[in-house]
Coordinates of N, CA and C in Angstrom, one line a residue:
M1 N -6.8 19.4 37.4 CA -5.7 20.2 36.9 C -4.4 19.5 36.9
H2 N -4.1 18.7 37.9 CA -2.8 18.0 38.0 C -2.7 16.9 36.8
L3 N -3.8 16.3 36.5 CA -3.8 15.3 35.4 C -3.5 16.0 34.1
L4 N -4.0 17.2 33.8 CA -3.7 17.9 32.6 C -2.2 18.2 32.5
A5 N -1.6 18.6 33.7 CA -0.2 19.0 33.7 C 0.6 17.7 33.4
L6 N 0.2 16.5 33.8 CA 0.9 15.3 33.5 C 0.8 14.9 32.0
L7 N -0.4 15.2 31.4 CA -0.6 14.7 30.1 C 0.0 15.7 29.0
L8 N 0.1 16.9 29.3 CA 0.6 17.9 28.3 C 1.9 17.5 27.7
P9 N 2.9 17.1 28.5 CA 4.2 16.7 27.9 C 4.1 15.6 26.9
L10 N 3.0 14.7 27.0 CA 2.8 13.6 26.0 C 2.2 14.0 24.7
L11 N 1.6 15.2 24.7 CA 0.9 15.7 23.5 C 1.7 15.6 22.2
P12 N 2.9 16.1 22.2 CA 3.7 16.0 21.0 C 3.9 14.6 20.5
L13 N 4.0 13.6 21.4 CA 4.2 12.2 21.0 C 2.9 11.8 20.3
A14 N 1.8 12.1 20.8 CA 0.5 11.7 20.1 C 0.3 12.4 18.8
I15 N 0.7 13.6 18.6 CA 0.6 14.3 17.4 C 1.6 13.8 16.4
A16 N 2.8 13.5 16.8 CA 3.9 13.1 15.9 C 3.6 11.7 15.3
A17 N 2.8 10.9 16.0 CA 2.6 9.5 15.6 C 1.6 9.4 14.4
E18 N 2.1 9.8 13.2 CA 1.3 9.6 12.0 C 2.2 9.3 10.8
V19 N 1.6 8.7 9.8 CA 2.3 8.4 8.6 C 2.5 9.7 7.8
Q20 N 3.7 10.0 7.4 CA 4.0 11.2 6.6 C 4.1 10.7 5.1
T21 N 3.3 11.4 4.2 CA 3.3 11.0 2.8 C 3.8 12.1 2.0
E22 N 4.8 11.7 1.1 CA 5.3 12.7 0.1 C 5.0 12.1 -1.2
Y23 N 4.3 12.9 -2.0 CA 3.8 12.5 -3.4 C 5.0 12.8 -4.3
T24 N 5.7 11.7 -4.7 CA 6.9 11.9 -5.5 C 6.6 11.9 -7.0
H25 N 5.5 11.2 -7.4 CA 5.1 11.2 -8.8 C 3.6 10.9 -8.8
T26 N 2.8 11.8 -9.4 CA 1.3 11.6 -9.4 C 0.8 11.5 -10.9
V27 N -0.2 10.7 -11.0 CA -0.9 10.4 -12.3 C -2.4 10.7 -12.1
E28 N -3.0 11.3 -13.1 CA -4.4 11.5 -13.1 C -5.1 10.1 -13.5
C29 N -6.2 9.8 -12.8 CA -7.0 8.6 -13.1 C -8.4 8.8 -12.7
T30 N -9.2 7.8 -13.1 CA -10.7 7.8 -12.7 C -10.9 6.9 -11.6
R31 N -10.0 6.0 -11.3 CA -10.2 5.0 -10.2 C -9.0 4.9 -9.4
K32 N -9.1 5.2 -8.1 CA -8.0 5.2 -7.2 C -8.2 4.0 -6.2
T33 N -7.1 3.7 -5.6 CA -7.1 2.6 -4.6 C -8.1 2.9 -3.5
Q34 N -8.7 1.8 -3.0 CA -9.6 1.9 -1.9 C -9.6 0.6 -1.1
R35 N -10.1 0.7 0.2 CA -10.0 -0.5 1.0 C -10.7 -1.7 0.3
G36 N -10.1 -2.8 0.4 CA -10.6 -4.0 -0.2 C -10.0 -4.3 -1.6
D37 N -9.3 -3.4 -2.2 CA -8.6 -3.6 -3.5 C -7.4 -4.5 -3.3
K38 N -7.3 -5.4 -4.2 CA -6.0 -6.2 -4.3 C -5.1 -5.5 -5.2
I39 N -3.9 -5.1 -4.7 CA -3.0 -4.3 -5.4 C -1.6 -4.9 -5.5
D40 N -0.8 -4.4 -6.5 CA 0.6 -4.8 -6.7 C 1.4 -3.5 -6.5
V41 N 2.4 -3.6 -5.6 CA 3.2 -2.4 -5.2 C 4.7 -2.8 -5.2
H42 N 5.4 -2.0 -5.9 CA 6.9 -2.1 -5.8 C 7.3 -1.1 -4.7
Y43 N 8.4 -1.5 -4.0 CA 8.8 -0.7 -2.8 C 10.3 -0.9 -2.5
S44 N 10.8 0.0 -1.9 CA 12.2 -0.1 -1.3 C 12.1 0.4 0.2
G45 N 12.4 -0.3 1.1 CA 12.3 0.1 2.6 C 13.7 0.3 3.2
T46 N 13.8 1.4 3.9 CA 15.0 1.8 4.6 C 14.6 2.2 6.0
L47 N 15.6 2.2 6.9 CA 15.5 2.7 8.2 C 15.7 4.2 8.2
A48 N 14.8 4.9 8.9 CA 15.0 6.4 9.0 C 16.2 6.8 9.8
S49 N 16.6 5.9 10.7 CA 17.8 6.3 11.6 C 19.1 6.3 10.9
D50 N 19.3 5.5 9.9 CA 20.6 5.5 9.2 C 20.5 5.3 7.7
G51 N 19.3 5.1 7.2 CA 19.2 5.0 5.7 C 19.5 3.6 5.2
S52 N 19.8 2.6 6.0 CA 20.1 1.3 5.5 C 18.9 0.6 5.0
K53 N 19.0 0.0 3.8 CA 17.9 -0.7 3.2 C 17.7 -2.1 3.9
F54 N 16.5 -2.4 4.2 CA 16.2 -3.7 4.8 C 15.4 -4.6 3.9
D55 N 14.8 -4.0 2.8 CA 14.0 -4.9 1.9 C 13.7 -4.1 0.6
S56 N 13.5 -4.8 -0.5 CA 13.2 -4.1 -1.7 C 12.6 -5.1 -2.7
S57 N 11.3 -4.8 -3.1 CA 10.7 -5.7 -4.2 C 11.4 -5.4 -5.5
Y58 N 12.0 -4.2 -5.7 CA 12.7 -3.9 -7.0 C 13.9 -4.9 -7.1
D59 N 14.6 -5.2 -6.0 CA 15.8 -6.1 -6.1 C 15.3 -7.5 -6.5
R60 N 14.1 -7.9 -6.2 CA 13.6 -9.2 -6.5 C 12.9 -9.2 -7.9
N61 N 12.7 -8.0 -8.4 CA 11.9 -7.8 -9.6 C 10.5 -8.4 -9.5
S62 N 9.9 -8.3 -8.3 CA 8.6 -8.8 -8.1 C 7.8 -8.0 -7.1
P63 N 6.8 -7.3 -7.6 CA 6.0 -6.4 -6.6 C 5.3 -7.3 -5.6
L64 N 5.0 -6.6 -4.5 CA 4.2 -7.3 -3.4 C 2.7 -7.1 -3.8
T65 N 2.0 -8.2 -3.6 CA 0.5 -8.2 -3.9 C -0.2 -8.4 -2.6
F66 N -1.2 -7.6 -2.3 CA -1.9 -7.7 -1.0 C -3.2 -6.9 -1.2
T67 N -4.2 -7.1 -0.2 CA -5.4 -6.5 -0.2 C -5.4 -5.3 0.8
V68 N -5.6 -4.1 0.3 CA -5.5 -2.9 1.1 C -6.6 -2.9 2.2
G69 N -6.2 -2.5 3.4 CA -7.2 -2.3 4.5 C -7.6 -3.6 5.2
Q70 N -6.9 -4.7 4.9 CA -7.3 -6.0 5.5 C -6.3 -6.4 6.6
G71 N -5.3 -5.6 6.9 CA -4.3 -6.0 8.0 C -3.3 -7.0 7.5
Q72 N -3.1 -7.1 6.2 CA -2.1 -8.1 5.6 C -0.7 -7.5 5.6
V73 N -0.7 -6.2 5.8 CA 0.6 -5.4 5.8 C 0.6 -4.5 7.0
I74 N 1.7 -3.8 7.3 CA 1.7 -2.8 8.4 C 0.6 -1.7 8.2
K75 N 0.1 -1.2 9.3 CA -0.9 -0.2 9.3 C -0.5 1.0 8.4
G76 N 0.8 1.4 8.4 CA 1.2 2.6 7.6 C 1.0 2.4 6.2
W77 N 1.1 1.1 5.7 CA 0.8 0.8 4.3 C -0.7 0.8 4.0
D78 N -1.5 0.2 4.9 CA -2.9 0.1 4.8 C -3.5 1.5 4.6
E79 N -2.9 2.5 5.3 CA -3.4 3.9 5.3 C -2.7 4.7 4.2
G80 N -1.4 4.5 4.0 CA -0.6 5.4 3.2 C -0.7 5.1 1.7
L81 N -1.3 3.9 1.3 CA -1.5 3.5 -0.1 C -2.9 3.7 -0.6
L82 N -3.7 4.3 0.2 CA -5.1 4.6 -0.3 C -5.1 5.8 -1.2
D83 N -6.1 5.9 -2.1 CA -6.3 7.0 -3.0 C -5.1 7.2 -4.0
M84 N -4.6 6.1 -4.4 CA -3.5 6.1 -5.4 C -4.0 5.7 -6.8
C85 N -3.4 6.3 -7.8 CA -3.6 5.9 -9.2 C -2.5 4.9 -9.6
I86 N -2.8 4.1 -10.5 CA -1.8 3.2 -11.1 C -0.7 4.1 -11.7
G87 N 0.5 3.8 -11.2 CA 1.7 4.7 -11.7 C 2.1 5.7 -10.7
D88 N 1.3 6.0 -9.7 CA 1.6 6.9 -8.6 C 2.8 6.4 -7.8
K89 N 3.7 7.3 -7.3 CA 4.8 7.0 -6.4 C 4.7 7.8 -5.2
R90 N 4.9 7.2 -4.0 CA 4.8 7.9 -2.8 C 6.0 7.5 -1.9
K91 N 6.5 8.4 -1.1 CA 7.4 8.1 -0.1 C 6.7 8.2 1.3
L92 N 6.7 7.1 2.0 CA 5.9 7.0 3.2 C 7.0 6.9 4.4
T93 N 6.8 7.8 5.3 CA 7.7 7.7 6.5 C 6.7 7.3 7.6
I94 N 7.0 6.1 8.2 CA 6.1 5.4 9.0 C 6.7 5.2 10.4
P95 N 6.1 5.9 11.4 CA 6.6 5.8 12.8 C 6.3 4.4 13.3
P96 N 6.9 4.0 14.4 CA 6.8 2.6 14.9 C 5.3 2.2 15.2
E97 N 4.5 3.2 15.6 CA 3.1 2.9 15.9 C 2.3 2.4 14.7
F98 N 2.8 2.7 13.5 CA 2.1 2.3 12.3 C 3.0 1.3 11.5
G99 N 4.1 0.8 12.2 CA 4.9 -0.1 11.6 C 4.9 -1.4 12.4
Y100 N 6.1 -1.7 13.0 CA 6.3 -2.9 13.8 C 6.3 -2.7 15.3
G101 N 6.1 -1.4 15.7 CA 6.0 -1.1 17.1 C 7.3 -1.4 17.8
Q102 N 7.2 -1.9 19.0 CA 8.4 -2.2 19.8 C 8.9 -3.6 19.7
R103 N 8.6 -4.2 18.6 CA 9.2 -5.6 18.4 C 10.1 -5.5 17.2
A104 N 11.2 -6.2 17.3 CA 12.2 -6.4 16.1 C 11.6 -7.3 15.1
M105 N 11.9 -7.0 13.8 CA 11.4 -7.8 12.7 C 12.5 -8.0 11.7
G106 N 13.2 -9.2 11.8 CA 14.4 -9.4 11.0 C 15.4 -8.4 11.2
P107 N 15.8 -7.7 10.1 CA 16.8 -6.6 10.2 C 16.3 -5.3 10.8
I108 N 15.0 -5.2 11.1 CA 14.4 -4.0 11.6 C 14.4 -4.0 13.1
P109 N 15.2 -3.1 13.7 CA 15.2 -3.0 15.2 C 13.8 -2.6 15.8
A110 N 13.6 -3.0 17.0 CA 12.4 -2.5 17.7 C 12.3 -1.0 17.7
G111 N 11.1 -0.5 17.6 CA 10.9 1.0 17.7 C 11.4 1.8 16.5
S112 N 11.6 1.2 15.4 CA 12.1 1.9 14.2 C 11.1 2.6 13.4
T113 N 11.5 3.8 13.0 CA 10.7 4.6 12.0 C 11.2 4.1 10.6
L114 N 10.2 3.7 9.8 CA 10.6 3.2 8.5 C 10.3 4.1 7.3
V115 N 11.1 4.1 6.3 CA 10.8 4.9 5.1 C 10.7 4.0 3.9
F116 N 9.5 4.1 3.2 CA 9.3 3.3 2.0 C 9.1 4.2 0.8
E117 N 9.8 3.9 -0.3 CA 9.6 4.5 -1.6 C 8.7 3.5 -2.3
T118 N 7.4 3.9 -2.6 CA 6.4 2.9 -3.1 C 6.0 3.4 -4.5
E119 N 5.6 2.4 -5.3 CA 5.0 2.6 -6.6 C 3.9 1.7 -6.9
L120 N 2.7 2.2 -7.2 CA 1.5 1.4 -7.4 C 1.6 0.9 -8.9
I121 N 1.8 -0.4 -9.0 CA 1.9 -1.1 -10.3 C 0.5 -1.5 -10.9
G122 N -0.4 -1.9 -10.0 CA -1.7 -2.3 -10.5 C -2.7 -2.5 -9.4
I123 N -4.0 -2.4 -9.9 CA -5.1 -2.7 -9.0 C -5.8 -3.8 -9.8
H124 N -5.9 -5.0 -9.1 CA -6.6 -6.1 -9.8 C -8.0 -5.8 -10.2
G125 N -8.3 -6.1 -11.5 CA -9.6 -5.9 -12.0 C -9.8 -4.5 -12.5
V126 N -8.8 -3.6 -12.5 CA -8.9 -2.2 -12.9 C -7.8 -2.0 -14.0
K127 N -8.2 -1.5 -15.1 CA -7.3 -1.2 -16.2 C -6.7 0.2 -15.9
K128 N -5.4 0.4 -16.3 CA -4.8 1.7 -16.2 C -5.4 2.6 -17.2
D129 N -5.7 3.8 -16.7 CA -6.3 4.9 -17.6 C -5.4 5.2 -18.7
E130 N -5.9 5.3 -19.9 CA -5.1 5.8 -21.0 C -5.5 7.2 -21.3
L131 N -4.8 8.1 -20.7 CA -5.1 9.6 -20.8 C -4.2 10.2 -21.9

């Protein structure tokens, strides 16, 4: 019984630690992203704490290319960019557990919650549906 009393206060932290996804623009398609897909994504990343931008592929005019679900990017992206159609846009709010955790990364302080505005530009080997 005493162990339960000690763990109950931690329950909100365990529940709160998940990626929040807001669907800002959706497209109908026949083929959505899945683990193992090589994709191109435009993004703008800001800190949830103060809204300051730390990175943006839009500023470089060059989307990021990576393989989903292979650990090439933060866990919040590997999970938050699944089941997307080419042209979909999502806002991902990523807690530290799904981002960089308790380590600083360039302009990103340790323990930061990150906000990414993302847009799926392409899935390699998949043509955009013409609906």
